[in-house]
Amino acid sequence: MRLENKKALITGALRGIGKTIADLFIAEGAEVWGLDYKTPEDLSDRVAAAKGKLHWVELDLSKIAEIDGVIEGVVKEADGFDIVVNNAGITKDNLSFRMSLEEWQKVIDINLTAAFFVSRTVARDMIRKRKGSIINMASVIGIHGNGGQANYAASKAGLIGVTKSIANEVASRGVRVNAIAPGYIDTDMTAVLPDEVKNKMIDVIPMKRMGVQKDVANAVLFFASDESSYITGQVLPIDGGMFF
Ligand code: NAD
């Protein structure tokens, strides 16, 4: 029980890595507020299985103007969070010279701007309580770039910059901010890639496999727990050695 008596807000908790993080946190004793743009069909089953440890927040993070108000309300309802995981993210891939403003803006809004507004709103309360851990889901693409993903790369590179900047602002108040940079992980986001692309990627990964969602969730758990209490402003790649 590495998160006993901790309260966590996790964005993008409907499916994929966010759901796996939520399940792991609950199993480790945390009370979790899962946030997503829609409510899962099996919410009542999930809430029942979590035995009172799962609450749900419906918010479309592309509606930036709504974020402050909703998150302030959730912080009040929870009486503050010990952990926040900015996990929600999307891709809208296209070659740069074909990319529309909509494809650019939506990815920046959800992956970067929303994470910034959620972070600073929860951090206000964390600073008052002089404790807290914020974990941002970046990507190896935010460090290395990728053809066809200029919008996504910019959003994740920006998120790394936000991580280090806020970490610097709040470190002396007992609040830590770190980022995770997953490589190629088996989720709905990567399921849409053609087999040819998938095989090419696995070929360049020294560990010769895609990551599983638990590989990422375990690292998030480390940053969320007190085991990482002297670590802040860092970016941890989880990529099977893809970029070492
Ligand atoms: P996913 O598509 O399975 O899950 C993304 C989650 O974000 C979903 O629950 C979705 O509903 C939610 N979301 C999307 N738009 C939203 C909005 N407007 N408002 C609220 N919630 C919204 O993807 P995943 O692979 O689990 O990705 C999770 C995070 O990990 C993302 O930030 C992604 O960029 C990052 N990541 C994934 C990989 C990978 O290989 N899968 C690699 C690097 C980084």
Tab-separated table of C-alpha atoms and ligand atoms in Angstrom:
chain	number	residue	atom	x	y	z
A	1	MET	CA	0.000	0.000	0.000
A	2	ARG	CA	2.342	2.688	-1.274
A	3	LEU	CA	-0.369	5.358	-1.600
A	4	GLU	CA	-2.351	4.809	1.600
A	5	ASN	CA	-4.397	7.917	2.544
A	6	LYS	CA	-3.373	9.759	-0.644
A	7	LYS	CA	-5.819	11.494	-2.961
A	8	ALA	CA	-5.058	11.532	-6.676
A	9	LEU	CA	-6.516	13.278	-9.711
A	10	ILE	CA	-5.834	11.466	-13.002
A	11	THR	CA	-6.810	12.957	-16.362
A	12	GLY	CA	-7.610	10.708	-19.308
A	13	ALA	CA	-8.692	7.924	-16.929
A	14	LEU	CA	-11.344	6.471	-19.249
A	15	ARG	CA	-9.024	4.012	-20.985
A	16	GLY	CA	-5.416	3.174	-21.827
A	17	ILE	CA	-2.512	4.251	-19.656
A	18	GLY	CA	-4.727	6.573	-17.556
A	19	LYS	CA	-7.101	3.747	-16.608
A	20	THR	CA	-4.176	1.469	-15.761
A	21	ILE	CA	-2.698	4.203	-13.528
A	22	ALA	CA	-6.092	4.699	-11.818
A	23	ASP	CA	-6.472	0.939	-11.170
A	24	LEU	CA	-2.904	0.679	-9.831
A	25	PHE	CA	-3.302	3.716	-7.571
A	26	ILE	CA	-6.544	2.315	-6.122
A	27	ALA	CA	-4.845	-1.054	-5.546
A	28	GLU	CA	-2.075	0.829	-3.696
A	29	GLY	CA	-4.611	2.454	-1.353
A	30	ALA	CA	-5.239	5.849	-3.012
A	31	GLU	CA	-8.604	7.564	-3.427
A	32	VAL	CA	-8.813	8.515	-7.099
A	33	TRP	CA	-10.701	11.190	-9.013
A	34	GLY	CA	-10.713	10.051	-12.646
A	35	LEU	CA	-11.299	12.776	-15.232
A	36	ASP	CA	-12.218	12.397	-18.884
A	37	TYR	CA	-14.286	14.052	-21.587
A	38	LYS	CA	-16.912	11.374	-21.192
A	39	THR	CA	-18.148	9.008	-18.548
A	40	PRO	CA	-17.323	5.323	-19.137
A	41	GLU	CA	-20.218	2.969	-19.817
A	42	ASP	CA	-19.019	0.656	-17.061
A	43	LEU	CA	-18.622	3.477	-14.510
A	44	SER	CA	-20.927	1.884	-11.926
A	45	ASP	CA	-18.995	-1.420	-12.219
A	46	ARG	CA	-15.686	0.420	-11.834
A	47	VAL	CA	-16.960	2.459	-8.876
A	48	ALA	CA	-18.320	-0.699	-7.178
A	49	ALA	CA	-15.034	-2.593	-7.775
A	50	ALA	CA	-13.098	0.337	-6.305
A	51	LYS	CA	-15.151	0.177	-3.090
A	52	GLY	CA	-15.635	3.923	-2.692
A	53	LYS	CA	-12.123	4.792	-3.886
A	54	LEU	CA	-13.124	6.045	-7.367
A	55	HIS	CA	-14.890	9.327	-8.148
A	56	TRP	CA	-15.550	10.614	-11.647
A	57	VAL	CA	-15.201	14.056	-13.222
A	58	GLU	CA	-16.525	14.738	-16.721
A	59	LEU	CA	-14.608	17.548	-18.427
A	60	ASP	CA	-13.533	18.090	-22.012
A	61	LEU	CA	-9.996	19.408	-21.597
A	62	SER	CA	-10.126	21.083	-25.000
A	63	LYS	CA	-12.524	23.595	-23.384
A	64	ILE	CA	-9.717	25.538	-21.770
A	65	ALA	CA	-11.960	28.276	-20.341
A	66	GLU	CA	-13.843	25.671	-18.255
A	67	ILE	CA	-10.762	24.103	-16.653
A	68	ASP	CA	-10.108	26.557	-13.794
A	69	GLY	CA	-13.700	26.446	-12.516
A	70	VAL	CA	-14.129	22.669	-12.724
A	71	ILE	CA	-10.725	21.865	-11.206
A	72	GLU	CA	-11.219	24.405	-8.394
A	73	GLY	CA	-14.528	22.634	-7.609
A	74	VAL	CA	-12.915	19.187	-7.620
A	75	VAL	CA	-10.027	20.377	-5.421
A	76	LYS	CA	-12.632	21.675	-2.949
A	77	GLU	CA	-14.657	18.441	-3.096
A	78	ALA	CA	-11.549	16.321	-2.476
A	79	ASP	CA	-10.133	18.798	0.078
A	80	GLY	CA	-6.975	18.934	-2.030
A	81	PHE	CA	-4.881	16.378	-3.884
A	82	ASP	CA	-1.575	14.759	-2.957
A	83	ILE	CA	-1.032	13.570	-6.541
A	84	VAL	CA	-2.062	14.840	-9.967
A	85	VAL	CA	-1.327	12.936	-13.170
A	86	ASN	CA	-1.771	14.964	-16.366
A	87	ASN	CA	-2.184	11.936	-18.612
A	88	ALA	CA	-4.902	12.918	-21.134
A	89	GLY	CA	-3.469	13.289	-24.602
A	90	ILE	CA	-4.304	12.967	-28.270
A	91	THR	CA	-2.554	12.729	-31.630
A	92	LYS	CA	-3.597	14.303	-34.935
A	93	ASP	CA	-0.716	13.298	-37.180
A	94	ASN	CA	0.039	14.959	-40.490
A	95	LEU	CA	3.053	16.165	-42.411
A	96	SER	CA	3.901	19.723	-41.377
A	97	PHE	CA	3.126	21.291	-44.746
A	98	ARG	CA	-0.319	19.652	-44.774
A	99	MET	CA	-1.213	20.273	-41.147
A	100	SER	CA	-4.355	22.334	-40.547
A	101	LEU	CA	-4.683	24.929	-37.814
A	102	GLU	CA	-7.328	22.691	-36.191
A	103	GLU	CA	-4.930	19.700	-36.121
A	104	TRP	CA	-2.204	21.878	-34.606
A	105	GLN	CA	-4.370	23.707	-32.075
A	106	LYS	CA	-6.387	20.782	-30.694
A	107	VAL	CA	-3.248	18.805	-29.863
A	108	ILE	CA	-1.581	21.828	-28.232
A	109	ASP	CA	-4.757	22.624	-26.266
A	110	ILE	CA	-5.341	19.150	-24.810
A	111	ASN	CA	-1.748	17.935	-24.382
A	112	LEU	CA	-0.127	21.173	-23.231
A	113	THR	CA	-2.443	24.061	-22.339
A	114	ALA	CA	-4.904	21.916	-20.378
A	115	ALA	CA	-2.090	20.240	-18.423
A	116	PHE	CA	-0.683	23.666	-17.547
A	117	PHE	CA	-4.027	24.993	-16.267
A	118	VAL	CA	-4.814	21.815	-14.292
A	119	SER	CA	-1.314	21.860	-12.747
A	120	ARG	CA	-1.345	25.456	-11.603
A	121	THR	CA	-4.839	25.184	-10.140
A	122	VAL	CA	-4.055	22.079	-8.054
A	123	ALA	CA	-0.594	23.421	-7.175
A	124	ARG	CA	-2.121	26.441	-5.378
A	125	ASP	CA	-3.630	24.102	-2.774
A	126	MET	CA	-0.534	21.857	-2.686
A	127	ILE	CA	1.666	24.865	-1.936
A	128	ARG	CA	-0.595	25.831	0.984
A	129	LYS	CA	-0.289	22.292	2.371
A	130	ARG	CA	3.420	22.134	1.502
A	131	LYS	CA	3.171	18.720	-0.148
A	132	GLY	CA	2.231	17.208	-3.473
A	133	SER	CA	3.448	15.429	-6.576
A	134	ILE	CA	2.468	16.374	-10.126
A	135	ILE	CA	3.311	13.936	-12.919
A	136	ASN	CA	3.033	14.984	-16.561
A	137	MET	CA	2.727	12.408	-19.349
A	138	ALA	CA	5.162	13.645	-21.992
A	139	SER	CA	6.658	11.382	-24.687
A	140	VAL	CA	10.007	10.469	-26.219
A	141	ILE	CA	8.646	12.367	-29.242
A	142	GLY	CA	8.799	15.558	-27.142
A	143	ILE	CA	12.547	14.978	-26.716
A	144	HIS	CA	13.491	13.656	-30.157
A	145	GLY	CA	10.714	14.866	-32.513
A	146	ASN	CA	9.104	12.701	-35.208
A	147	GLY	CA	8.115	13.199	-38.825
A	148	GLY	CA	4.359	13.714	-39.138
A	149	GLN	CA	4.012	14.699	-35.485
A	150	ALA	CA	5.196	18.333	-35.262
A	151	ASN	CA	2.052	19.273	-33.295
A	152	TYR	CA	2.409	16.325	-30.887
A	153	ALA	CA	6.183	16.846	-30.498
A	154	ALA	CA	5.646	20.559	-29.763
A	155	SER	CA	2.957	19.765	-27.179
A	156	LYS	CA	5.117	17.193	-25.377
A	157	ALA	CA	8.312	19.297	-25.561
A	158	GLY	CA	6.234	22.164	-24.172
A	159	LEU	CA	4.984	19.926	-21.390
A	160	ILE	CA	8.571	19.078	-20.453
A	161	GLY	CA	9.313	22.831	-20.308
A	162	VAL	CA	6.229	23.395	-18.147
A	163	THR	CA	7.291	20.504	-15.874
A	164	LYS	CA	10.733	22.019	-15.237
A	165	SER	CA	9.409	25.569	-14.872
A	166	ILE	CA	6.668	24.771	-12.359
A	167	ALA	CA	9.024	22.366	-10.554
A	168	ASN	CA	11.366	25.312	-10.094
A	169	GLU	CA	8.562	27.580	-8.813
A	170	VAL	CA	7.188	25.144	-6.215
A	171	ALA	CA	10.188	23.063	-5.091
A	172	SER	CA	10.843	25.114	-1.949
A	173	ARG	CA	7.198	24.613	-0.926
A	174	GLY	CA	7.421	20.817	-0.806
A	175	VAL	CA	5.726	20.198	-4.172
A	176	ARG	CA	7.424	18.051	-6.825
A	177	VAL	CA	6.768	18.049	-10.588
A	178	ASN	CA	8.157	15.355	-12.885
A	179	ALA	CA	7.460	14.017	-16.367
A	180	ILE	CA	7.336	10.551	-17.871
A	181	ALA	CA	8.360	10.070	-21.494
A	182	PRO	CA	6.893	6.795	-22.770
A	183	GLY	CA	8.181	5.299	-25.998
A	184	TYR	CA	5.995	2.887	-27.926
A	185	ILE	CA	3.253	1.542	-25.652
A	186	ASP	CA	0.434	-0.856	-26.522
A	187	THR	CA	-2.785	1.234	-26.263
A	188	ASP	CA	-5.672	2.425	-28.478
A	189	MET	CA	-3.435	5.360	-29.507
A	190	THR	CA	-0.868	3.049	-31.132
A	191	ALA	CA	-3.336	0.316	-32.201
A	192	VAL	CA	-4.299	2.443	-35.203
A	193	LEU	CA	-0.762	2.306	-36.673
A	194	PRO	CA	-0.293	0.013	-39.699
A	195	ASP	CA	1.539	-3.299	-38.987
A	196	GLU	CA	4.444	-2.164	-41.157
A	197	VAL	CA	5.038	0.906	-38.956
A	198	LYS	CA	4.611	-1.157	-35.765
A	199	ASN	CA	7.191	-3.746	-36.892
A	200	LYS	CA	9.639	-1.045	-37.922
A	201	MET	CA	9.378	0.537	-34.468
A	202	ILE	CA	9.816	-2.758	-32.627
A	203	ASP	CA	12.880	-3.350	-34.781
A	204	VAL	CA	14.611	-0.216	-33.423
A	205	ILE	CA	13.719	-0.906	-29.786
A	206	PRO	CA	16.667	-2.728	-28.141
A	207	MET	CA	14.253	-4.689	-25.912
A	208	LYS	CA	12.404	-5.840	-29.081
A	209	ARG	CA	8.904	-5.320	-27.727
A	210	MET	CA	6.268	-2.628	-27.241
A	211	GLY	CA	5.832	-1.390	-23.695
A	212	VAL	CA	2.752	-2.460	-21.766
A	213	GLN	CA	0.611	0.051	-19.891
A	214	LYS	CA	1.818	-1.264	-16.522
A	215	ASP	CA	5.428	-0.388	-17.503
A	216	VAL	CA	4.343	3.263	-17.564
A	217	ALA	CA	1.964	3.075	-14.581
A	218	ASN	CA	4.712	1.620	-12.349
A	219	ALA	CA	6.954	4.616	-13.082
A	220	VAL	CA	4.082	7.018	-12.378
A	221	LEU	CA	3.528	5.204	-9.073
A	222	PHE	CA	7.186	5.774	-8.167
A	223	PHE	CA	6.914	9.532	-8.833
A	224	ALA	CA	3.587	9.659	-6.968
A	225	SER	CA	4.892	7.876	-3.880
A	226	ASP	CA	7.229	9.184	-1.188
A	227	GLU	CA	9.930	6.868	-2.575
A	228	SER	CA	10.811	9.672	-5.009
A	229	SER	CA	10.661	12.407	-2.365
A	230	TYR	CA	13.995	14.032	-3.408
A	231	ILE	CA	13.335	13.966	-7.164
A	232	THR	CA	11.827	16.917	-9.030
A	233	GLY	CA	12.012	18.529	-12.472
A	234	GLN	CA	13.034	15.232	-14.114
A	235	VAL	CA	11.943	13.464	-17.284
A	236	LEU	CA	12.040	9.662	-17.197
A	237	PRO	CA	11.933	7.800	-20.531
A	238	ILE	CA	10.108	4.436	-20.472
A	239	ASP	CA	11.033	3.213	-23.923
A	240	GLY	CA	12.743	-0.191	-23.826
A	241	GLY	CA	16.034	1.547	-24.619
A	242	MET	CA	14.743	3.109	-27.855
A	243	PHE	CA	16.765	6.296	-27.439
A	244	PHE	CA	19.667	5.556	-25.117
B	1	NAD	P1	-5.520	6.690	-25.216
B	1	NAD	O1	-6.010	7.347	-26.444
B	1	NAD	O2	-5.777	5.231	-25.020
B	1	NAD	O3	-6.049	7.458	-23.923
B	1	NAD	C1	-6.087	8.865	-23.838
B	1	NAD	C2	-7.081	9.264	-22.767
B	1	NAD	O4	-7.202	10.705	-22.806
B	1	NAD	C3	-8.476	8.674	-23.050
B	1	NAD	O5	-9.068	8.228	-21.860
B	1	NAD	C4	-9.216	9.868	-23.656
B	1	NAD	O6	-10.614	9.800	-23.489
B	1	NAD	C5	-8.590	11.031	-22.859
B	1	NAD	N1	-8.839	12.297	-23.548
B	1	NAD	C6	-8.611	12.580	-24.860
B	1	NAD	N2	-9.073	13.811	-25.166
B	1	NAD	C7	-9.591	14.320	-24.008
B	1	NAD	C8	-10.234	15.553	-23.689
B	1	NAD	N3	-10.463	16.488	-24.617
B	1	NAD	N4	-10.640	15.753	-22.418
B	1	NAD	C9	-10.447	14.799	-21.472
B	1	NAD	N5	-9.867	13.611	-21.734
B	1	NAD	C10	-9.443	13.372	-22.989
B	1	NAD	O7	-3.957	6.989	-25.158
B	1	NAD	P2	-2.777	6.415	-24.253
B	1	NAD	O8	-1.840	5.733	-25.170
B	1	NAD	O9	-3.281	5.730	-23.034
B	1	NAD	O10	-2.093	7.806	-23.865
B	1	NAD	C11	-2.051	8.343	-22.561
B	1	NAD	C12	-0.979	9.412	-22.522
B	1	NAD	O11	0.298	8.810	-22.781
B	1	NAD	C13	-1.149	10.514	-23.580
B	1	NAD	O12	-0.796	11.762	-23.035
B	1	NAD	C14	-0.163	10.111	-24.656
B	1	NAD	O13	0.269	11.206	-25.417
B	1	NAD	C15	0.955	9.530	-23.814
B	1	NAD	N6	1.841	8.637	-24.560
B	1	NAD	C16	1.395	7.481	-25.110
B	1	NAD	C17	2.264	6.676	-25.825
B	1	NAD	C18	1.859	5.372	-26.447
B	1	NAD	O14	2.691	4.748	-27.136
B	1	NAD	N7	0.636	4.907	-26.281
B	1	NAD	C19	3.601	7.078	-25.979
B	1	NAD	C20	4.023	8.266	-25.412
B	1	NAD	C21	3.136	9.041	-24.696
